[in-house]
Amino acid sequence: MKARSLIITGGRLVLPDGVRPGALRCVDGFIGGVGDVAPEDGDEVVDARGALIAPGLVDYGTFAIDKPAFHFGGITRAALMPDQNPPLDHPARVRFAAQSGKPDFWVHPLAAASVGLAGEQLAELALMREAGARGVATGRRWIADSGAMLRLLQYAAMLDMVVVTHAEDGGLAGNAVATAGDIATRLGLPSAPAEAEALAVARDIALAELAGARLHFRQVTTRAALDLVRGAKARGLPVTAGVTPAHFMLSDLATKDFRTFARLSPPLRSEADRQAVIAAIGDGTIDVIASGHDPRGPEDKRLPFADAAPGMAGAETLLPCVMTLVRDGVIGLERAFDLLARKPAQLLGVGAGELRIGAEADVALIDPDKPWIVDSNRMAAAAGNTPFDRQPVQGRVLMLWKGGVKVDG
């Protein structure tokens, strides 16, 4: 996929320090000029017509590689969770996954922390790093054995790999499908206290501090757990946290009609916790907003709520959901793309996620105000299990380039 020299003019550049008018020039797959740049002979010229010129989104922690959905959502690279079939607990599987999206999409596998993701025997992290793993993850489950978790963190620290953990104490969570409270009681759903998250976060922060490891909580969704992350950051620990749009857009009220599209892991929380997540995005406690893309068909979702598989198709709605935070004044545009691109790229250790000279030319042209309606029956994803079905949103990708080459579809 040969990249022709490209210049995008007449747009608004989304830069780490703000948004300003300007142009972007891409040469040989990299960004060659930002701001006051002019076309050169042989350049392909694209007129942005006032749209945002932004970095392609970097989706940190997806469960499936679903290129049509990612391209629709302006996502040019993604960190793939190890929860595959079979799990990414072997170098050959990691190597295959790392090649699976090319040439128009980059997949960055996260190695399974343990053999079979069972939380017991550590996997061969060094070999998987050599095969292309950009981090290590515990998968959908918390590692209950504190000794095993400490060994994992020590091993990862030695290899300088970020550990991505699921923050939910399995002993408390058990087979719960909802957060304990009025809604779960009324619906008669198996539930667990929200404190299951805070307990997991507290232990993992303590062990990470002991090991000197970098730790990323894929989703932090409760006020108590967010306070713990905030405290760890204040002490200077290399701890980061993410969330998906469902937990700042929806509360457990969304489950009141037993809508299995709202069956998620971790489960939806109280309204007070939802507001705490929004505040944490605003004050910088949350570092990453990811789609958690996990398309599930009718065989997984057309079941009683307690039997349905968790997960949502989130790639197509990631950008417009974050744009609601911008319109509500919670964050600015530059902060939105820190959450969606710059910080996830830093966690992966890749030269992308921001518009700067020398970075890879992964670029999205975006109309942040373009209205559309989410329709689960017409999504580009492999399955339309979105909790935002029929919801009006704003924000749409107009054009997308991967390494300076236009992505079709």
Short mmCIF file of C-alpha atoms in Angstrom, two decimals:
data_model
loop_
_atom_site.label_atom_id
_atom_site.label_comp_id
_atom_site.label_asym_id
_atom_site.label_seq_id
_atom_site.Cartn_x
_atom_site.Cartn_y
_atom_site.Cartn_z
CA MET A 1 0.00 0.00 0.00
CA LYS A 2 2.11 2.88 -1.36
CA ALA A 3 1.36 6.26 0.19
CA ARG A 4 1.15 9.17 -2.25
CA SER A 5 2.02 12.61 -0.90
CA LEU A 6 -1.16 14.14 0.48
CA ILE A 7 -2.15 17.54 1.80
CA ILE A 8 -5.41 18.28 3.61
CA THR A 9 -6.20 21.99 3.55
CA GLY A 10 -8.90 24.29 4.91
CA GLY A 11 -9.54 22.38 8.10
CA ARG A 12 -9.27 22.75 11.85
CA LEU A 13 -6.29 20.87 13.22
CA VAL A 14 -6.84 18.99 16.48
CA LEU A 15 -3.48 19.34 18.22
CA PRO A 16 -2.45 18.40 21.77
CA ASP A 17 -2.43 22.07 22.78
CA GLY A 18 -5.68 23.11 21.11
CA VAL A 19 -7.63 23.39 17.87
CA ARG A 20 -6.60 25.88 15.21
CA PRO A 21 -7.00 26.43 11.44
CA GLY A 22 -4.37 24.94 9.20
CA ALA A 23 -3.28 22.21 6.83
CA LEU A 24 -1.66 18.80 7.19
CA ARG A 25 0.83 17.29 4.76
CA CYS A 26 1.62 13.55 4.66
CA VAL A 27 4.70 12.12 2.91
CA ASP A 28 5.67 8.45 2.59
CA GLY A 29 3.15 7.39 5.22
CA PHE A 30 4.20 9.95 7.83
CA ILE A 31 3.16 13.47 8.76
CA GLY A 32 5.57 15.88 7.08
CA GLY A 33 4.02 19.23 7.89
CA VAL A 34 1.45 20.69 10.28
CA GLY A 35 -0.10 24.15 10.27
CA ASP A 36 1.04 26.69 7.70
CA VAL A 37 1.97 24.30 4.89
CA ALA A 38 1.24 24.54 1.17
CA PRO A 39 0.80 21.91 -1.55
CA GLU A 40 3.83 20.78 -3.49
CA ASP A 41 4.04 19.37 -7.01
CA GLY A 42 2.45 15.94 -7.21
CA ASP A 43 0.51 16.25 -3.95
CA GLU A 44 -3.02 14.93 -3.75
CA VAL A 45 -5.02 17.87 -2.37
CA VAL A 46 -8.10 17.39 -0.18
CA ASP A 47 -10.17 20.38 0.91
CA ALA A 48 -11.45 19.78 4.46
CA ARG A 49 -14.04 22.57 4.09
CA GLY A 50 -13.83 23.51 7.75
CA ALA A 51 -14.01 19.98 9.14
CA LEU A 52 -11.75 18.71 11.92
CA ILE A 53 -8.43 17.22 10.86
CA ALA A 54 -7.76 14.80 13.70
CA PRO A 55 -5.57 11.80 14.46
CA GLY A 56 -7.09 8.42 13.68
CA LEU A 57 -8.57 6.91 16.83
CA VAL A 58 -6.60 4.29 18.78
CA ASP A 59 -9.01 1.86 20.47
CA TYR A 60 -7.41 0.45 23.61
CA GLY A 61 -8.97 -2.87 24.51
CA THR A 62 -11.31 -4.43 21.95
CA PHE A 63 -12.50 -8.02 21.86
CA ALA A 64 -12.85 -8.43 18.10
CA ILE A 65 -11.26 -7.04 14.95
CA ASP A 66 -14.20 -5.80 12.93
CA LYS A 67 -12.68 -3.57 10.26
CA PRO A 68 -15.86 -2.16 8.70
CA ALA A 69 -17.04 -0.97 12.12
CA PHE A 70 -13.63 0.45 13.03
CA HIS A 71 -13.32 2.31 9.75
CA PHE A 72 -16.82 3.75 10.14
CA GLY A 73 -15.82 5.02 13.58
CA GLY A 74 -12.52 6.58 12.49
CA ILE A 75 -10.41 3.97 14.29
CA THR A 76 -7.10 3.17 12.58
CA ARG A 77 -5.53 0.86 15.16
CA ALA A 78 -6.69 -1.16 18.15
CA ALA A 79 -5.29 -3.06 21.11
CA LEU A 80 -6.80 -6.54 20.92
CA MET A 81 -7.71 -8.22 24.20
CA PRO A 82 -6.38 -11.78 24.63
CA ASP A 83 -9.88 -13.24 25.07
CA GLN A 84 -9.91 -14.94 21.69
CA ASN A 85 -10.59 -18.52 20.71
CA PRO A 86 -7.99 -19.82 21.42
CA PRO A 87 -6.59 -17.19 23.81
CA LEU A 88 -3.54 -15.12 22.86
CA ASP A 89 -1.29 -17.06 25.23
CA HIS A 90 1.21 -18.31 22.61
CA PRO A 91 3.71 -16.36 20.45
CA ALA A 92 2.35 -17.78 17.17
CA ARG A 93 -1.17 -16.59 17.99
CA VAL A 94 0.11 -13.15 18.93
CA ARG A 95 2.12 -12.92 15.70
CA PHE A 96 -0.89 -13.92 13.60
CA ALA A 97 -3.12 -11.38 15.37
CA ALA A 98 -0.57 -8.62 14.83
CA GLN A 99 -0.70 -9.21 11.08
CA SER A 100 -4.45 -9.73 10.81
CA GLY A 101 -5.55 -6.18 10.02
CA LYS A 102 -2.96 -5.09 7.49
CA PRO A 103 -2.67 -3.16 5.24
CA ASP A 104 -5.47 -0.75 6.20
CA PHE A 105 -5.72 -1.41 9.94
CA TRP A 106 -3.14 -2.01 12.66
CA VAL A 107 -3.82 -4.65 15.32
CA HIS A 108 -1.75 -4.47 18.53
CA PRO A 109 -2.29 -7.69 20.51
CA LEU A 110 -2.27 -7.73 24.30
CA ALA A 111 -0.72 -10.97 25.49
CA ALA A 112 -2.66 -13.24 27.85
CA ALA A 113 -1.28 -12.87 31.37
CA SER A 114 -1.76 -16.55 32.14
CA VAL A 115 -2.04 -19.82 30.27
CA GLY A 116 -5.61 -20.15 29.01
CA LEU A 117 -6.44 -16.92 30.91
CA ALA A 118 -7.04 -19.16 33.91
CA GLY A 119 -5.23 -16.81 36.30
CA GLU A 120 -2.74 -19.42 37.48
CA GLN A 121 0.37 -20.29 35.44
CA LEU A 122 2.02 -17.24 33.85
CA ALA A 123 2.26 -17.26 30.08
CA GLU A 124 5.51 -16.72 28.14
CA LEU A 125 5.36 -12.94 28.13
CA ALA A 126 8.89 -12.33 26.81
CA LEU A 127 8.34 -14.53 23.77
CA MET A 128 4.96 -12.93 23.09
CA ARG A 129 6.49 -9.47 23.35
CA GLU A 130 8.99 -10.50 20.67
CA ALA A 131 6.05 -11.75 18.58
CA GLY A 132 4.39 -8.32 18.68
CA ALA A 133 2.47 -8.05 21.97
CA ARG A 134 2.15 -4.42 23.09
CA GLY A 135 1.11 -5.19 26.64
CA VAL A 136 -0.25 -7.97 28.81
CA ALA A 137 -3.84 -8.36 29.97
CA THR A 138 -5.75 -10.50 32.45
CA GLY A 139 -8.71 -10.64 30.06
CA ARG A 140 -12.31 -10.46 31.20
CA ARG A 141 -11.45 -11.75 34.65
CA TRP A 142 -9.52 -10.56 37.68
CA ILE A 143 -6.61 -12.69 38.87
CA ALA A 144 -7.79 -13.73 42.33
CA ASP A 145 -4.47 -15.19 43.54
CA SER A 146 -2.49 -12.22 44.88
CA GLY A 147 0.75 -14.17 44.64
CA ALA A 148 0.16 -14.89 40.96
CA MET A 149 -0.76 -11.25 40.32
CA LEU A 150 2.41 -10.02 42.05
CA ARG A 151 4.56 -12.39 39.96
CA LEU A 152 2.82 -11.14 36.82
CA LEU A 153 3.46 -7.51 37.73
CA GLN A 154 7.11 -8.20 38.58
CA TYR A 155 7.64 -10.09 35.31
CA ALA A 156 5.91 -7.33 33.30
CA ALA A 157 7.96 -4.63 35.04
CA MET A 158 11.15 -6.45 34.08
CA LEU A 159 9.94 -6.51 30.45
CA ASP A 160 8.59 -2.92 30.61
CA MET A 161 5.12 -4.08 29.59
CA VAL A 162 1.90 -2.44 30.76
CA VAL A 163 -0.43 -4.79 32.65
CA VAL A 164 -4.08 -4.32 31.71
CA THR A 165 -6.35 -5.67 34.41
CA HIS A 166 -10.06 -6.30 34.87
CA ALA A 167 -11.11 -4.51 38.06
CA GLU A 168 -13.70 -6.73 39.70
CA ASP A 169 -13.17 -8.96 42.72
CA GLY A 170 -14.40 -12.31 41.44
CA GLY A 171 -15.14 -13.61 44.93
CA LEU A 172 -17.71 -10.85 45.43
CA ALA A 173 -18.90 -10.60 41.83
CA GLY A 174 -19.45 -14.33 41.36
CA ASN A 175 -22.07 -14.85 38.66
CA ALA A 176 -23.67 -11.43 39.14
CA VAL A 177 -25.05 -9.68 36.08
CA ALA A 178 -26.05 -6.40 37.75
CA THR A 179 -24.93 -3.94 40.39
CA ALA A 180 -26.63 -4.40 43.76
CA GLY A 181 -29.29 -1.75 44.30
CA ASP A 182 -32.94 -0.91 43.74
CA ILE A 183 -32.98 -1.78 40.04
CA ALA A 184 -31.39 -5.21 40.46
CA THR A 185 -33.72 -5.97 43.38
CA ARG A 186 -36.83 -5.00 41.42
CA LEU A 187 -35.75 -7.08 38.43
CA GLY A 188 -34.67 -10.04 40.55
CA LEU A 189 -31.24 -10.16 38.91
CA PRO A 190 -28.14 -11.76 40.46
CA SER A 191 -26.14 -8.78 41.67
CA ALA A 192 -22.88 -7.83 43.34
CA PRO A 193 -21.99 -4.75 45.38
CA ALA A 194 -20.22 -1.94 43.56
CA GLU A 195 -17.46 -2.32 46.14
CA ALA A 196 -16.23 -5.38 44.23
CA GLU A 197 -14.54 -2.94 41.88
CA ALA A 198 -12.89 -0.82 44.56
CA LEU A 199 -11.52 -3.89 46.35
CA ALA A 200 -9.91 -5.14 43.13
CA VAL A 201 -8.47 -1.71 42.34
CA ALA A 202 -7.04 -1.28 45.85
CA ARG A 203 -5.27 -4.64 45.78
CA ASP A 204 -3.88 -4.23 42.29
CA ILE A 205 -2.55 -0.73 43.02
CA ALA A 206 -0.81 -2.03 46.15
CA LEU A 207 0.78 -4.92 44.24
CA ALA A 208 1.79 -2.70 41.31
CA GLU A 209 3.48 -0.29 43.71
CA LEU A 210 5.33 -3.19 45.31
CA ALA A 211 6.44 -4.52 41.91
CA GLY A 212 7.25 -1.15 40.34
CA ALA A 213 4.98 -2.04 37.42
CA ARG A 214 2.87 0.01 35.04
CA LEU A 215 -0.80 -0.78 35.56
CA HIS A 216 -3.85 0.08 33.46
CA PHE A 217 -7.39 -0.56 34.62
CA ARG A 218 -9.36 -1.20 31.44
CA GLN A 219 -12.59 0.08 33.02
CA VAL A 220 -13.11 1.98 36.26
CA THR A 221 -16.79 2.71 36.79
CA THR A 222 -17.47 3.54 40.45
CA ARG A 223 -16.78 6.58 42.61
CA ALA A 224 -14.86 4.59 45.25
CA ALA A 225 -12.54 2.97 42.70
CA LEU A 226 -11.96 6.27 40.90
CA ASP A 227 -10.92 7.85 44.20
CA LEU A 228 -8.32 5.10 44.61
CA VAL A 229 -6.94 5.72 41.11
CA ARG A 230 -6.89 9.45 41.82
CA GLY A 231 -4.90 8.81 44.99
CA ALA A 232 -2.42 6.54 43.20
CA LYS A 233 -1.80 9.18 40.55
CA ALA A 234 -1.28 11.82 43.26
CA ARG A 235 1.47 9.59 44.73
CA GLY A 236 3.16 9.47 41.33
CA LEU A 237 2.43 5.83 40.57
CA PRO A 238 2.29 4.79 36.87
CA VAL A 239 -1.39 3.89 37.08
CA THR A 240 -3.87 4.70 34.31
CA ALA A 241 -7.57 4.07 33.89
CA GLY A 242 -10.04 3.67 31.08
CA VAL A 243 -13.78 3.50 30.58
CA THR A 244 -16.23 2.88 27.76
CA PRO A 245 -19.05 5.25 26.75
CA ALA A 246 -21.76 3.05 28.27
CA HIS A 247 -20.61 3.92 31.78
CA PHE A 248 -20.78 7.68 31.30
CA MET A 249 -23.86 7.64 29.06
CA LEU A 250 -26.04 5.09 30.88
CA SER A 251 -26.92 4.03 34.41
CA ASP A 252 -28.48 0.77 35.61
CA LEU A 253 -31.87 2.26 34.68
CA ALA A 254 -31.08 1.13 31.12
CA THR A 255 -31.59 -2.49 32.25
CA LYS A 256 -35.12 -1.94 33.60
CA ASP A 257 -36.80 -3.60 30.59
CA PHE A 258 -34.35 -6.54 30.69
CA ARG A 259 -32.64 -5.17 27.56
CA THR A 260 -29.77 -7.55 27.02
CA PHE A 261 -27.94 -4.99 24.86
CA ALA A 262 -27.32 -3.31 28.24
CA ARG A 263 -25.85 -6.52 29.71
CA LEU A 264 -22.24 -5.44 30.13
CA SER A 265 -19.13 -6.31 32.12
CA PRO A 266 -18.67 -4.55 34.46
CA PRO A 267 -22.43 -4.03 34.80
CA LEU A 268 -24.02 -0.62 34.54
CA ARG A 269 -23.82 1.36 37.76
CA SER A 270 -25.94 3.79 39.75
CA GLU A 271 -26.58 7.33 38.56
CA ALA A 272 -24.21 8.62 41.26
CA ASP A 273 -21.41 6.44 39.89
CA ARG A 274 -22.19 7.54 36.33
CA GLN A 275 -21.78 11.15 37.40
CA ALA A 276 -18.52 10.23 39.16
CA VAL A 277 -17.19 8.78 35.89
CA ILE A 278 -18.02 12.02 34.06
CA ALA A 279 -16.24 14.03 36.76
CA ALA A 280 -13.21 11.72 36.49
CA ILE A 281 -13.06 12.26 32.74
CA GLY A 282 -13.18 15.99 33.33
CA ASP A 283 -10.45 16.10 35.97
CA GLY A 284 -8.01 13.76 34.22
CA THR A 285 -8.40 10.69 36.42
CA ILE A 286 -9.62 8.75 33.38
CA ASP A 287 -6.88 8.49 30.72
CA VAL A 288 -8.56 6.48 27.96
CA ILE A 289 -12.04 6.08 26.50
CA ALA A 290 -12.29 2.88 24.46
CA SER A 291 -15.11 1.19 22.59
CA GLY A 292 -14.86 -2.22 24.29
CA HIS A 293 -16.06 -3.46 20.89
CA ASP A 294 -17.56 -6.91 21.36
CA PRO A 295 -20.15 -7.74 18.68
CA ARG A 296 -22.61 -10.41 19.85
CA GLY A 297 -25.25 -12.02 17.68
CA PRO A 298 -28.79 -13.19 18.57
CA GLU A 299 -27.51 -16.52 19.87
CA ASP A 300 -25.74 -14.61 22.66
CA LYS A 301 -28.21 -11.79 23.25
CA ARG A 302 -31.72 -13.15 22.64
CA LEU A 303 -31.75 -14.89 25.99
CA PRO A 304 -32.99 -14.11 29.49
CA PHE A 305 -30.94 -11.22 30.86
CA ALA A 306 -28.99 -13.36 33.34
CA ASP A 307 -28.08 -15.86 30.60
CA ALA A 308 -27.08 -13.35 27.91
CA ALA A 309 -23.41 -12.78 27.15
CA PRO A 310 -21.99 -9.40 28.18
CA GLY A 311 -20.66 -7.00 25.59
CA MET A 312 -21.58 -4.23 23.17
CA ALA A 313 -20.75 -3.26 19.60
CA GLY A 314 -19.04 0.03 20.39
CA ALA A 315 -16.69 1.01 17.57
CA GLU A 316 -19.19 3.03 15.54
CA THR A 317 -20.57 5.00 18.48
CA LEU A 318 -17.28 5.74 20.28
CA LEU A 319 -16.62 9.10 18.63
CA PRO A 320 -20.16 10.57 18.83
CA CYS A 321 -20.50 9.51 22.47
CA VAL A 322 -17.30 11.34 23.37
CA MET A 323 -18.51 14.36 21.38
CA THR A 324 -21.41 14.61 23.84
CA LEU A 325 -18.85 15.33 26.57
CA VAL A 326 -17.42 18.14 24.44
CA ARG A 327 -20.84 19.67 23.75
CA ASP A 328 -21.71 19.42 27.46
CA GLY A 329 -18.55 21.32 28.39
CA VAL A 330 -16.99 18.44 30.33
CA ILE A 331 -13.86 18.42 28.15
CA GLY A 332 -12.44 20.32 25.18
CA LEU A 333 -11.79 18.87 21.73
CA GLU A 334 -8.07 18.46 22.34
CA ARG A 335 -8.78 16.51 25.53
CA ALA A 336 -11.28 14.33 23.65
CA PHE A 337 -8.56 13.21 21.25
CA ASP A 338 -6.11 12.72 24.11
CA LEU A 339 -8.59 10.17 25.46
CA LEU A 340 -9.35 8.62 22.08
CA ALA A 341 -5.95 8.62 20.39
CA ARG A 342 -2.91 10.23 22.02
CA LYS A 343 -2.93 8.47 25.41
CA PRO A 344 -3.85 5.01 24.06
CA ALA A 345 -1.04 5.34 21.50
CA GLN A 346 1.37 6.19 24.31
CA LEU A 347 0.26 3.13 26.28
CA LEU A 348 0.90 1.00 23.20
CA GLY A 349 4.25 2.67 22.52
CA VAL A 350 3.41 3.50 18.90
CA GLY A 351 4.22 6.65 16.92
CA ALA A 352 0.65 7.64 16.23
CA GLY A 353 -2.35 9.20 17.96
CA GLU A 354 -1.43 12.85 17.41
CA LEU A 355 -0.78 15.28 14.58
CA ARG A 356 2.95 15.96 14.79
CA ILE A 357 5.78 15.85 12.31
CA GLY A 358 7.21 12.34 12.13
CA ALA A 359 4.12 10.56 13.42
CA GLU A 360 2.41 7.95 11.28
CA ALA A 361 -0.14 9.52 8.96
CA ASP A 362 -3.26 8.01 10.51
CA VAL A 363 -5.73 10.82 9.98
CA ALA A 364 -9.48 11.30 10.24
CA LEU A 365 -11.55 14.08 8.71
CA ILE A 366 -14.49 14.64 11.05
CA ASP A 367 -17.69 16.66 11.14
CA PRO A 368 -18.26 16.87 14.92
CA ASP A 369 -21.81 18.19 14.51
CA LYS A 370 -23.18 15.88 11.79
CA PRO A 371 -26.37 14.28 13.15
CA TRP A 372 -27.32 10.65 12.65
CA ILE A 373 -29.35 7.98 14.39
CA VAL A 374 -27.83 4.77 15.71
CA ASP A 375 -29.62 1.79 14.18
CA SER A 376 -28.68 -1.69 15.39
CA ASN A 377 -30.08 -3.18 12.18
CA ARG A 378 -27.88 -1.11 9.88
CA MET A 379 -24.53 -1.09 11.64
CA ALA A 380 -21.28 -1.92 9.89
CA ALA A 381 -20.32 -4.16 12.82
CA ALA A 382 -20.54 -7.95 12.70
CA ALA A 383 -23.50 -7.63 15.11
CA GLY A 384 -25.59 -4.66 16.19
CA ASN A 385 -25.73 -5.18 19.94
CA THR A 386 -25.55 -1.52 20.90
CA PRO A 387 -27.24 -0.11 24.02
CA PHE A 388 -27.64 3.16 22.08
CA ASP A 389 -30.07 1.75 19.50
CA ARG A 390 -32.37 4.45 18.01
CA GLN A 391 -30.52 7.20 19.86
CA PRO A 392 -29.77 10.43 17.95
CA VAL A 393 -26.07 11.35 18.06
CA GLN A 394 -23.71 13.89 16.52
CA GLY A 395 -20.26 13.40 15.07
CA ARG A 396 -19.31 11.50 11.93
CA VAL A 397 -16.09 10.57 10.16
CA LEU A 398 -16.05 11.93 6.60
CA MET A 399 -12.74 10.48 5.37
CA LEU A 400 -10.04 8.28 6.88
CA TRP A 401 -6.39 7.65 6.01
CA LYS A 402 -4.11 4.88 7.29
CA GLY A 403 -0.44 5.67 6.75
CA GLY A 404 -1.45 8.44 4.36
CA VAL A 405 -3.53 6.11 2.18
CA LYS A 406 -7.28 6.65 2.00
CA VAL A 407 -9.34 3.90 3.60
CA ASP A 408 -12.47 2.96 1.66
CA GLY A 409 -15.66 1.78 3.35
#
